Tab-separated table of C-alpha atoms in Angstrom:
chain	number	residue	atom	x	y	z
A	1	MET	CA	26.118	-88.912	-41.784
A	2	GLU	CA	23.917	-89.129	-44.866
A	3	ILE	CA	22.237	-85.778	-44.047
A	4	ALA	CA	25.647	-84.158	-43.437
A	5	ARG	CA	27.012	-85.384	-46.766
A	6	PHE	CA	23.876	-84.204	-48.573
A	7	ALA	CA	24.271	-80.713	-47.031
A	8	LEU	CA	27.910	-80.502	-48.190
A	9	GLN	CA	27.022	-81.670	-51.677
A	10	ARG	CA	24.274	-79.014	-52.015
A	11	ALA	CA	26.625	-76.331	-50.620
A	12	ALA	CA	29.205	-77.165	-53.300
A	13	ALA	CA	26.488	-77.103	-55.972
A	14	PHE	CA	25.392	-73.634	-54.824
A	15	GLY	CA	28.937	-72.254	-55.033
A	16	ALA	CA	30.469	-72.702	-51.570
A	17	GLY	CA	34.243	-73.235	-51.698
A	18	GLN	CA	34.177	-75.031	-48.357
A	19	ALA	CA	31.410	-76.206	-46.047
A	20	GLU	CA	30.912	-77.868	-42.700
A	21	ALA	CA	27.862	-79.727	-41.394
A	22	TYR	CA	27.452	-80.152	-37.634
A	23	LEU	CA	24.606	-82.376	-36.420
A	24	ASN	CA	23.607	-82.693	-32.811
A	25	ASN	CA	20.941	-84.961	-31.371
A	26	SER	CA	20.395	-84.768	-27.619
A	27	LYS	CA	17.849	-85.793	-25.049
A	28	GLU	CA	17.660	-84.684	-21.453
A	29	LEU	CA	15.709	-85.979	-18.466
A	30	VAL	CA	15.092	-83.900	-15.333
A	31	VAL	CA	13.190	-85.275	-12.332
A	32	GLU	CA	12.465	-83.095	-9.300
A	33	VAL	CA	11.057	-84.529	-6.086
A	34	ARG	CA	9.697	-82.805	-3.004
A	35	ASP	CA	8.799	-84.625	0.223
A	36	GLY	CA	9.291	-87.923	-1.549
A	37	GLN	CA	6.815	-87.072	-4.316
A	38	VAL	CA	7.675	-86.380	-7.948
A	39	GLU	CA	7.025	-82.697	-8.498
A	40	THR	CA	8.179	-82.272	-12.099
A	41	MET	CA	9.481	-84.595	-14.745
A	42	LYS	CA	10.764	-83.236	-18.018
A	43	LEU	CA	12.048	-85.117	-21.031
A	44	ALA	CA	13.371	-82.826	-23.757
A	45	ARG	CA	14.800	-83.699	-27.157
A	46	ASP	CA	16.742	-81.374	-29.385
A	47	ARG	CA	18.193	-82.164	-32.763
A	48	GLY	CA	19.325	-80.185	-35.728
A	49	LEU	CA	21.972	-79.238	-38.245
A	50	GLY	CA	24.264	-76.207	-38.150
A	51	LEU	CA	25.900	-75.382	-41.479
A	52	ARG	CA	28.919	-73.148	-42.096
A	53	VAL	CA	29.937	-72.231	-45.644
A	54	LEU	CA	32.830	-70.263	-47.072
A	55	VAL	CA	32.258	-68.383	-50.297
A	56	GLY	CA	35.657	-66.961	-51.149
A	57	SER	CA	36.801	-65.795	-47.726
A	58	SER	CA	33.333	-64.792	-46.517
A	59	ALA	CA	31.636	-67.084	-44.020
A	60	GLY	CA	27.924	-67.756	-43.696
A	61	PHE	CA	25.992	-69.777	-41.141
A	62	ALA	CA	22.462	-71.189	-40.910
A	63	PHE	CA	20.740	-73.941	-38.949
A	64	THR	CA	17.628	-76.071	-39.173
A	65	THR	CA	15.791	-78.418	-36.820
A	66	ASP	CA	13.964	-80.004	-39.771
A	67	LEU	CA	16.262	-82.607	-41.308
A	68	SER	CA	14.215	-83.282	-44.431
A	69	ARG	CA	16.107	-82.782	-47.712
A	70	THR	CA	14.007	-79.738	-48.634
A	71	ALA	CA	14.663	-78.019	-45.289
A	72	VAL	CA	18.391	-78.852	-45.396
A	73	GLU	CA	18.598	-77.379	-48.896
A	74	ASP	CA	16.826	-74.220	-47.645
A	75	ALA	CA	19.394	-73.919	-44.821
A	76	VAL	CA	22.219	-74.277	-47.358
A	77	ARG	CA	20.742	-71.426	-49.439
A	78	GLN	CA	20.364	-69.307	-46.301
A	79	ALA	CA	24.010	-69.888	-45.279
A	80	ILE	CA	25.195	-68.967	-48.818
A	81	ASN	CA	23.079	-65.769	-48.721
A	82	ASN	CA	24.498	-64.907	-45.276
A	83	ALA	CA	28.039	-65.339	-46.627
A	84	ALA	CA	27.236	-62.913	-49.452
A	85	SER	CA	26.541	-60.141	-46.954
A	86	ALA	CA	29.519	-60.938	-44.683
A	87	ASP	CA	32.858	-59.118	-44.886
A	88	PRO	CA	35.676	-61.181	-46.411
A	89	ASP	CA	38.169	-62.404	-43.800
A	90	PRO	CA	41.231	-64.421	-44.866
A	91	TYR	CA	41.400	-66.149	-41.457
A	92	ARG	CA	38.004	-67.816	-41.876
A	93	VAL	CA	39.133	-71.356	-42.614
A	94	LEU	CA	37.991	-74.880	-41.836
A	95	PRO	CA	40.322	-77.426	-40.213
A	96	GLU	CA	42.001	-80.259	-42.119
A	97	PRO	CA	41.424	-83.852	-40.981
A	98	PRO	CA	43.768	-84.797	-38.077
A	99	PRO	CA	45.842	-88.010	-37.966
A	100	ALA	CA	43.658	-89.295	-35.072
A	101	TYR	CA	41.242	-88.377	-32.312
A	102	PRO	CA	41.751	-89.243	-28.626
A	103	ALA	CA	39.993	-92.480	-27.629
A	104	LEU	CA	37.609	-91.559	-24.813
A	105	ASP	CA	35.054	-93.580	-22.891
A	106	LEU	CA	32.163	-91.108	-22.720
A	107	TYR	CA	29.037	-93.243	-22.931
A	108	ASP	CA	27.836	-95.348	-20.025
A	109	PRO	CA	24.899	-97.481	-21.255
A	110	ALA	CA	23.741	-97.852	-17.622
A	111	ILE	CA	22.433	-94.252	-17.742
A	112	HIS	CA	20.094	-95.201	-20.588
A	113	ARG	CA	19.223	-98.629	-19.148
A	114	ALA	CA	18.274	-97.497	-15.627
A	115	ALA	CA	14.504	-97.262	-15.165
A	116	VAL	CA	13.005	-93.844	-14.481
A	117	GLU	CA	11.711	-95.206	-11.138
A	118	GLU	CA	15.297	-95.945	-10.125
A	119	LYS	CA	16.355	-92.388	-11.030
A	120	ILE	CA	13.445	-90.973	-9.002
A	121	GLU	CA	14.598	-93.113	-6.060
A	122	LEU	CA	18.091	-91.533	-6.271
A	123	ALA	CA	16.542	-88.071	-5.822
A	124	ARG	CA	14.349	-89.362	-2.965
A	125	ALA	CA	17.330	-91.001	-1.237
A	126	MET	CA	19.266	-87.729	-1.482
A	127	GLU	CA	16.353	-85.820	0.077
A	128	ARG	CA	16.015	-88.399	2.887
A	129	ALA	CA	19.753	-88.282	3.648
A	130	ALA	CA	19.546	-84.483	4.006
A	131	ARG	CA	16.565	-84.630	6.381
A	132	ASP	CA	18.122	-87.462	8.418
A	133	PHE	CA	21.371	-85.492	8.765
A	134	ASP	CA	19.855	-82.905	11.104
A	135	PRO	CA	16.305	-82.099	12.278
A	136	ARG	CA	17.006	-78.400	11.589
A	137	VAL	CA	16.835	-79.097	7.845
A	138	LYS	CA	13.277	-77.815	7.295
A	139	ILE	CA	12.757	-76.979	3.613
A	140	ILE	CA	13.916	-78.820	0.515
A	141	GLU	CA	13.914	-76.226	-2.264
A	142	SER	CA	15.005	-78.534	-5.056
A	143	ALA	CA	16.026	-82.199	-5.145
A	144	ALA	CA	16.723	-83.184	-8.718
A	145	TYR	CA	18.153	-85.981	-10.816
A	146	GLN	CA	19.299	-85.071	-14.326
A	147	ASP	CA	20.831	-86.934	-17.215
A	148	ALA	CA	21.516	-86.310	-20.893
A	149	GLU	CA	22.609	-88.281	-23.939
A	150	ILE	CA	24.282	-86.533	-26.862
A	151	ASP	CA	25.176	-87.662	-30.381
A	152	VAL	CA	27.409	-85.431	-32.485
A	153	THR	CA	28.330	-85.850	-36.145
A	154	LEU	CA	30.632	-83.428	-37.941
A	155	VAL	CA	31.689	-83.548	-41.598
A	156	ASN	CA	33.518	-80.903	-43.627
A	157	SER	CA	34.498	-80.619	-47.275
A	158	LEU	CA	38.223	-80.925	-46.463
A	159	GLY	CA	37.732	-84.527	-45.351
A	160	VAL	CA	36.924	-84.281	-41.641
A	161	VAL	CA	34.454	-87.055	-40.774
A	162	ALA	CA	33.869	-87.443	-37.045
A	163	THR	CA	31.211	-88.667	-34.682
A	164	TYR	CA	30.813	-89.456	-30.993
A	165	GLN	CA	28.190	-90.335	-28.414
A	166	SER	CA	28.330	-89.212	-24.804
A	167	ALA	CA	26.132	-89.179	-21.719
A	168	TYR	CA	26.241	-87.779	-18.211
A	169	CYS	CA	24.085	-87.921	-15.084
A	170	GLY	CA	23.897	-85.888	-11.925
A	171	LEU	CA	22.187	-84.958	-8.692
A	172	TYR	CA	21.441	-81.472	-7.356
A	173	LEU	CA	20.034	-80.466	-3.991
A	174	SER	CA	19.283	-77.091	-2.407
A	175	LEU	CA	17.672	-76.724	0.999
A	176	VAL	CA	17.101	-74.485	4.030
A	177	ALA	CA	17.963	-75.125	7.677
A	178	GLU	CA	16.184	-73.154	10.406
A	179	GLU	CA	16.809	-72.451	14.095
A	180	ASN	CA	15.814	-69.553	16.414
A	181	ASN	CA	14.288	-67.449	13.588
A	182	ASP	CA	17.473	-67.855	11.545
A	183	SER	CA	17.428	-69.629	8.220
A	184	GLN	CA	20.444	-70.606	6.100
A	185	THR	CA	20.681	-72.252	2.704
A	186	GLY	CA	22.873	-75.132	1.606
A	187	PHE	CA	23.352	-76.931	-1.676
A	188	ALA	CA	25.382	-79.747	-3.208
A	189	MET	CA	25.713	-81.266	-6.650
A	190	ASP	CA	27.499	-84.165	-8.268
A	191	TYR	CA	27.730	-84.815	-12.015
A	192	ARG	CA	29.333	-87.954	-13.439
A	193	LEU	CA	29.889	-89.870	-16.669
A	194	ARG	CA	29.233	-93.137	-14.759
A	195	TYR	CA	25.808	-93.910	-13.356
A	196	ASP	CA	27.129	-96.179	-10.591
A	197	GLN	CA	29.332	-93.365	-9.224
A	198	LEU	CA	26.351	-91.282	-8.095
A	199	ASP	CA	26.078	-91.237	-4.304
A	200	PRO	CA	22.775	-89.647	-3.193
A	201	GLY	CA	23.566	-90.073	0.507
A	202	ARG	CA	26.789	-88.092	0.219
A	203	VAL	CA	25.122	-85.269	-1.774
A	204	GLY	CA	22.269	-85.083	0.763
A	205	ARG	CA	24.598	-84.934	3.758
A	206	GLU	CA	26.845	-82.345	2.094
A	207	ALA	CA	23.961	-79.954	1.320
A	208	ALA	CA	22.532	-80.341	4.831
A	209	GLY	CA	25.952	-79.860	6.428
A	210	ARG	CA	26.507	-76.643	4.472
A	211	ALA	CA	23.231	-75.156	5.687
A	212	VAL	CA	23.459	-76.266	9.311
A	213	ARG	CA	27.027	-75.037	9.825
A	214	MET	CA	25.920	-71.491	8.865
A	215	LEU	CA	23.114	-71.221	11.461
A	216	GLY	CA	23.672	-68.223	13.741
A	217	ALA	CA	25.961	-66.505	11.246
A	218	ARG	CA	26.695	-62.833	11.868
A	219	PRO	CA	29.160	-60.271	10.491
A	220	VAL	CA	32.703	-59.694	11.742
A	221	THR	CA	34.481	-56.348	12.057
A	222	THR	CA	36.248	-54.956	8.997
A	223	ARG	CA	39.743	-56.369	8.661
A	224	ARG	CA	42.470	-57.515	6.313
A	225	ALA	CA	43.110	-61.220	6.731
A	226	ALA	CA	43.961	-64.485	5.035
A	227	VAL	CA	41.066	-65.987	3.089
A	228	ILE	CA	40.662	-69.680	2.277
A	229	MET	CA	38.117	-70.246	-0.484
A	230	GLU	CA	36.181	-73.456	-0.799
A	231	PRO	CA	36.470	-75.225	-4.208
A	232	TYR	CA	33.011	-74.061	-5.318
A	233	VAL	CA	33.921	-70.410	-4.642
A	234	VAL	CA	37.211	-70.784	-6.537
A	235	THR	CA	35.333	-72.178	-9.570
A	236	GLY	CA	33.265	-68.972	-9.521
A	237	PHE	CA	36.474	-66.960	-9.878
A	238	LEU	CA	37.615	-69.394	-12.597
A	239	GLY	CA	34.477	-68.459	-14.518
A	240	LEU	CA	35.730	-64.876	-14.416
A	241	LEU	CA	39.240	-65.930	-15.443
A	242	GLY	CA	38.283	-68.216	-18.361
A	243	PRO	CA	37.230	-65.615	-20.964
A	244	GLY	CA	40.491	-63.675	-20.459
A	245	LEU	CA	42.525	-66.781	-21.318
A	246	THR	CA	40.940	-67.113	-24.784
A	247	ALA	CA	42.842	-65.849	-27.816
A	248	GLU	CA	39.599	-64.201	-28.945
A	249	ALA	CA	39.617	-61.883	-25.888
A	250	VAL	CA	43.296	-61.097	-26.481
A	251	GLN	CA	42.722	-60.284	-30.164
A	252	LYS	CA	39.830	-58.002	-29.234
A	253	ASN	CA	41.867	-56.249	-26.492
A	254	ARG	CA	39.536	-57.548	-23.801
A	255	SER	CA	41.967	-59.669	-21.798
A	256	PRO	CA	44.009	-58.687	-18.741
A	257	PHE	CA	46.564	-61.298	-19.924
A	258	ALA	CA	47.267	-59.706	-23.319
A	259	GLY	CA	50.985	-59.441	-24.063
A	260	LYS	CA	51.987	-61.374	-20.934
A	261	VAL	CA	52.942	-64.808	-22.316
A	262	GLY	CA	56.128	-65.946	-20.567
A	263	GLN	CA	55.531	-63.540	-17.674
A	264	LYS	CA	54.581	-64.241	-14.071
A	265	VAL	CA	50.827	-63.659	-13.704
A	266	ALA	CA	50.142	-65.731	-10.573
A	267	SER	CA	51.765	-67.297	-7.527
A	268	PRO	CA	54.201	-70.169	-8.319
A	269	LEU	CA	51.635	-72.495	-6.659
A	270	VAL	CA	49.048	-71.781	-9.386
A	271	ASN	CA	48.690	-74.078	-12.420
A	272	VAL	CA	45.662	-73.528	-14.671
A	273	ILE	CA	44.777	-76.186	-17.242
A	274	ASP	CA	42.085	-76.780	-19.838
A	275	ASP	CA	41.672	-80.406	-20.910
A	276	GLY	CA	38.974	-81.369	-23.394
A	277	ALA	CA	40.048	-85.030	-23.256
A	278	LEU	CA	40.151	-85.311	-19.449
A	279	ASP	CA	39.270	-88.779	-18.192
A	280	GLY	CA	35.835	-88.590	-16.576
A	281	GLY	CA	35.403	-84.891	-17.456
A	282	ILE	CA	31.808	-83.745	-18.013
A	283	ALA	CA	32.976	-81.484	-20.880
A	284	SER	CA	35.217	-84.114	-22.497
A	285	ALA	CA	34.800	-84.974	-26.184
A	286	PRO	CA	37.202	-86.436	-28.780
A	287	PHE	CA	36.894	-83.287	-30.912
A	288	ASP	CA	35.654	-79.723	-30.540
A	289	GLY	CA	32.816	-78.000	-32.408
A	290	GLU	CA	34.961	-77.829	-35.572
A	291	GLY	CA	36.362	-81.347	-35.656
A	292	VAL	CA	39.755	-80.464	-34.143
A	293	PRO	CA	41.042	-83.044	-31.626
A	294	THR	CA	40.726	-81.971	-28.001
A	295	GLY	CA	43.586	-82.186	-25.534
A	296	ARG	CA	45.359	-80.721	-22.556
A	297	THR	CA	46.410	-77.060	-22.752
A	298	VAL	CA	48.528	-75.680	-19.924
A	299	LEU	CA	47.615	-71.995	-19.605
A	300	ILE	CA	49.400	-70.992	-16.402
A	301	GLU	CA	52.292	-73.133	-15.169
A	302	GLY	CA	54.020	-72.348	-11.880
A	303	GLY	CA	52.504	-68.868	-12.077
A	304	ILE	CA	53.869	-68.222	-15.594
A	305	LEU	CA	51.435	-67.532	-18.454
A	306	ARG	CA	52.097	-70.157	-21.149
A	307	GLY	CA	49.478	-69.362	-23.774
A	308	PHE	CA	45.836	-69.035	-24.708
A	309	LEU	CA	42.902	-71.149	-25.887
A	310	HIS	CA	42.316	-71.174	-29.644
A	311	ASN	CA	39.777	-72.246	-32.197
A	312	THR	CA	40.626	-72.486	-35.915
A	313	TYR	CA	39.916	-68.799	-36.559
A	314	THR	CA	41.990	-67.316	-33.709
A	315	ALA	CA	44.780	-69.807	-34.444
A	316	ALA	CA	44.875	-68.716	-38.115
A	317	ARG	CA	45.076	-65.070	-37.008
A	318	ASP	CA	47.999	-65.804	-34.694
A	319	GLY	CA	49.703	-68.277	-37.030
A	320	VAL	CA	49.469	-71.134	-34.487
A	321	LYS	CA	47.558	-74.405	-34.157
A	322	SER	CA	44.057	-74.599	-32.703
A	323	THR	CA	44.036	-75.994	-29.149
A	324	GLY	CA	40.707	-77.740	-29.846
A	325	ASN	CA	38.662	-75.089	-28.020
A	326	GLY	CA	36.139	-74.251	-30.731
A	327	VAL	CA	33.134	-74.856	-28.485
A	328	ARG	CA	29.461	-74.775	-29.474
A	329	GLY	CA	26.501	-74.317	-27.206
A	330	SER	CA	24.441	-76.208	-29.775
A	331	PHE	CA	23.953	-76.642	-33.535
A	332	LYS	CA	22.250	-73.210	-33.509
A	333	SER	CA	25.498	-71.245	-33.386
A	334	PRO	CA	28.937	-71.384	-35.008
A	335	PRO	CA	31.910	-72.338	-32.800
A	336	GLU	CA	33.432	-69.775	-30.477
A	337	VAL	CA	36.513	-70.026	-28.295
A	338	GLY	CA	35.707	-71.390	-24.858
A	339	THR	CA	36.860	-73.599	-22.025
A	340	THR	CA	36.169	-77.332	-21.705
A	341	ASN	CA	37.245	-79.048	-18.465
A	342	PHE	CA	38.892	-75.963	-16.997
A	343	PHE	CA	40.629	-76.305	-13.636
A	344	ILE	CA	43.316	-75.324	-11.165
A	345	GLN	CA	45.671	-78.208	-10.472
A	346	PRO	CA	45.477	-79.479	-6.877
A	347	GLY	CA	48.347	-79.094	-4.425
A	348	THR	CA	49.584	-81.651	-1.894
A	349	THR	CA	48.280	-80.066	1.342
A	350	SER	CA	45.022	-81.287	2.849
A	351	LEU	CA	42.317	-78.675	3.506
A	352	GLU	CA	42.532	-79.451	7.238
A	353	ASP	CA	46.266	-78.666	7.249
A	354	LEU	CA	45.687	-75.470	5.274
A	355	ILE	CA	43.161	-74.310	7.893
A	356	ARG	CA	45.417	-75.415	10.783
A	357	ASP	CA	48.231	-73.385	9.228
A	358	THR	CA	46.100	-70.201	9.130
A	359	LYS	CA	46.292	-68.220	12.368
A	360	GLN	CA	43.498	-65.732	11.642
A	361	GLY	CA	41.263	-65.605	8.587
A	362	LEU	CA	37.995	-66.432	6.905
A	363	TYR	CA	37.012	-69.727	5.287
A	364	VAL	CA	34.732	-68.500	2.490
A	365	THR	CA	31.972	-70.953	1.559
A	366	GLU	CA	29.781	-68.701	-0.567
A	367	VAL	CA	30.012	-65.482	-2.558
A	368	LEU	CA	27.191	-63.335	-3.931
A	369	GLY	CA	27.253	-61.011	-6.904
A	370	MET	CA	30.096	-62.572	-8.906
A	371	HIS	CA	28.313	-61.374	-12.079
A	372	THR	CA	29.119	-57.774	-11.052
A	373	ALA	CA	32.885	-58.377	-11.318
A	374	ASN	CA	34.705	-56.826	-14.271
A	375	PRO	CA	36.248	-59.614	-16.401
A	376	ILE	CA	38.484	-57.158	-18.286
A	377	SER	CA	40.051	-55.278	-15.352
A	378	GLY	CA	39.572	-58.153	-12.906
A	379	ASP	CA	38.126	-55.865	-10.191
A	380	PHE	CA	35.513	-57.434	-7.927
A	381	SER	CA	33.576	-56.696	-4.762
A	382	VAL	CA	31.296	-59.531	-3.706
A	383	GLY	CA	29.194	-60.464	-0.722
A	384	ALA	CA	30.667	-63.376	1.221
A	385	ALA	CA	29.703	-65.923	3.852
A	386	GLY	CA	31.819	-68.493	5.594
A	387	ILE	CA	33.402	-69.553	8.849
A	388	LEU	CA	35.855	-67.562	10.937
A	389	ILE	CA	39.325	-69.059	11.405
A	390	GLU	CA	40.936	-68.330	14.787
A	391	ASN	CA	44.244	-69.921	15.816
A	392	GLY	CA	44.000	-72.523	13.057
A	393	GLN	CA	40.452	-73.587	14.007
A	394	LEU	CA	37.097	-73.039	12.316
A	395	THR	CA	35.089	-71.201	14.983
A	396	ARG	CA	31.834	-69.403	14.144
A	397	PRO	CA	29.755	-68.794	11.013
A	398	VAL	CA	30.006	-65.389	9.311
A	399	ARG	CA	27.526	-63.659	6.997
A	400	GLY	CA	26.937	-60.093	5.875
A	401	VAL	CA	30.518	-59.275	4.892
A	402	ALA	CA	32.079	-58.392	1.553
A	403	ILE	CA	35.443	-59.261	0.043
A	404	ALA	CA	36.990	-56.985	-2.546
A	405	GLY	CA	40.089	-57.009	-4.678
A	406	ASN	CA	41.461	-57.641	-8.123
A	407	LEU	CA	41.584	-61.069	-9.709
A	408	MET	CA	45.126	-60.561	-11.027
A	409	THR	CA	46.394	-59.408	-7.619
A	410	MET	CA	44.551	-62.257	-5.914
A	411	LEU	CA	46.262	-64.845	-8.155
A	412	GLN	CA	49.649	-63.392	-7.191
A	413	GLN	CA	48.826	-63.673	-3.476
A	414	VAL	CA	47.829	-67.340	-3.410
A	415	ASP	CA	50.027	-68.940	-0.740
A	416	GLY	CA	48.273	-72.270	-0.296
A	417	VAL	CA	46.610	-74.768	-2.654
A	418	ALA	CA	44.794	-77.754	-1.154
A	419	SER	CA	44.627	-81.278	-2.564
A	420	ASN	CA	40.792	-81.429	-2.785
A	421	LEU	CA	40.196	-80.743	-6.500
A	422	THR	CA	36.409	-80.760	-6.993
A	423	PHE	CA	34.569	-80.304	-10.299
A	424	TYR	CA	31.270	-78.463	-10.680
A	425	GLY	CA	30.305	-79.236	-14.264
A	426	GLY	CA	33.112	-78.134	-16.578
A	427	ARG	CA	35.054	-76.134	-13.953
A	428	GLY	CA	37.126	-77.536	-11.127
A	429	ALA	CA	39.335	-76.260	-8.335
A	430	PRO	CA	40.805	-77.161	-4.980
A	431	ALA	CA	40.476	-74.863	-1.955
A	432	ILE	CA	43.024	-72.041	-2.146
A	433	ARG	CA	44.386	-69.607	0.419
A	434	VAL	CA	44.985	-65.960	-0.426
A	435	ALA	CA	47.511	-64.338	1.944
A	436	GLY	CA	45.588	-61.124	2.546
A	437	MET	CA	42.237	-59.725	1.428
A	438	SER	CA	40.038	-56.825	2.497
A	439	ILE	CA	37.029	-58.115	4.411
A	440	SER	CA	34.485	-55.381	5.075
A	441	GLY	CA	32.051	-56.117	7.885
A	442	HIS	CA	30.469	-53.805	10.432
């Protein structure tokens, strides 16, 4: 807090009309085991100050990892110089202090207290559970435990003074199962805000189950059929959808949703939400990277587009309030508009019932090449693997096929949403069924 206040005071002395100091101090532990032995152990610390200044209506930014007074003063000078060469923009403003921030429980001291040996044992237990699940699990590619602690302090010259501490922990496993010269991969992960919620046995069994069920996979003939996508696959498509739901993309004419607020953009079963204050959410924080309170923003409700995600800048341009989505990767960059805990709301049908209700189709468990999809047009063609659905039953594993379509069309054709909402980091989704998709096989 003292460093932040010093930075603001120097910025004012050097002629900044407004200034903001953002300090982040984080440490991360990663432990990887293989065959019960610790293979790598990494402890990384990162701390620094990011400073934004406004000189007139020109913004400048600079950062420093050295928090001595001399270095902070140098960063202030740098930010002022950067503002001098920036174009004036009347929408570059800093937020005013809010009445209050949401009260969130983001720091579990048990993560810090647990001995490293105990954390190593979690990764070992996960690896053992995977091997015990099925003798065909032959190779463990990565069995890792990870945790991080983060302290954030943000002060601006308009009176925002905010700070929080958070921590998370998680397990990740990827492995290979082999049988009759066929090998298939499987993975599972689980990230939590509470240390005692980690379940290595469940993660191990899930990764092993994913690999084993795909043994003997082969293509199917080309067809058009219903497709049920597993939660992890749906979160991949959400990653494609997210940027288009930011006001920044709309203002830059890069969003397929531009000009469609109040219109039907998806099936009535689809509700898309971003919630930076979600209980238990990995991306939850009381305020965003600018000091604006986080909260729940309904983007698509019953298939109708309700609005976009904003930071202070895009909100000023549109004459609305920021939704608290000024996100920062770190202190090294100014805030941009981004998603926090971004998810599709679950339905009331169980996955089993959704499958039972599908006469013919494909249960997609993996897609390849999502990065090749076009986020502006929404067109995609991706490799897919999964399990064939025949007469409401999962029958045989399928690999070597592709599914193609358009994200906007796909959203319109969702005719089933399961109840199994699952988060992978900051994105979450239940399984969804799309009425008809092109599946190209042999």
